[in-house]
């Protein structure tokens, strides 16, 4: 099968013929239908998230089951599924405590000494990213990385739910509790931020302020529910939020992952408000913050990982939201591309030229 292989950091992915094994116990083989391109893939390419090459990236995917391994009872050939990188074990304290997205063993590799799920044409192993590796025509996944979905949602739309939508929507619906009428700021109108924005709209937030450095995104942000938009390159966005909210917002979602925008997010958060960190700041970078600002104004900061999901419960619900018109996914797709165009897609992402780009397979 064809796949885009990361052979080195900061280099184009290489389209190669790659081997994929048969499904072993508890595994499911999929024909990949679509894979969104998420900034976390770019973080890996750029070395901000350490994953050693060779590796096949891609983790925002939907597909159709082709075959199942021994013991798999939840899936059968022909099922439509979405993949999620937070696989769960079901027995650790986080799984049994109701937060399976924090599972201690979420990246399940095959037992030591077994054949790699993915390999080069010469048989050398290639690492699988997050149990998924969806920049490839087939995927071989643990069953607990997948959820079966209804088959009346187009799979390109469904793929977005695999990461960006679940992350952004879940940050607003699951990680924090936004009362109706609360003021909300979204920093970064990419796939993740636009989903958080829709979450704020769905829970009935009052002002929903979208911030981006690329003003062409504002039409889209307004269609998806933004009441106000701020161009981050035009004056001080912190002062602009204070002016619009009378001293700071109740909830601020940072959906980029830059040191400066994390600092801005905290500064935009009003007294008693909550800053939600969704973007991934490169692991080697620290963010200086004023602790007194938090203490004296009782601000809270929380991280939000993968939308605090219980994905077998959440993803089918998000599909219902889409099909009943509450969650807009069609508008979020700025282009559909072939696998061979994946490097150009990352260039567009670097330049802020895209909302969500989706690789569609035949
Ligand atoms: N917490 C999680 O579980 C999780 C899951 C998925 C993705 N992420 C992270 O979320 C972040 C966003 O991902 P994405 O796929 O939506 O990215 P994206 O590249 O599609 O979107 C980023 C947006 O930020 C804007 N932007 C860039 N610099 C800016 C600045 N200085 N000021 C204002 N706007 C600016 C860009 O124009 C773009 O619209 C990434 O860091 C990604 O790794 C986190
Ligand atoms: Zn992602
Ligand atoms: Zn677990």
CSV table of C-alpha atoms and ligand atoms in Angstrom, one decimal, residues 38 40 59 163, ligand 2:
chain,number,residue,atom,x,y,z
A,38,UNK,CA,-3.8,18.2,12.2
A,40,UNK,CA,0.1,17.8,15.9
A,59,UNK,CA,-4.2,10.5,13.4
A,163,UNK,CA,-9.0,14.6,16.4
B,2,LIG,ZN1,-4.6,16.0,16.2
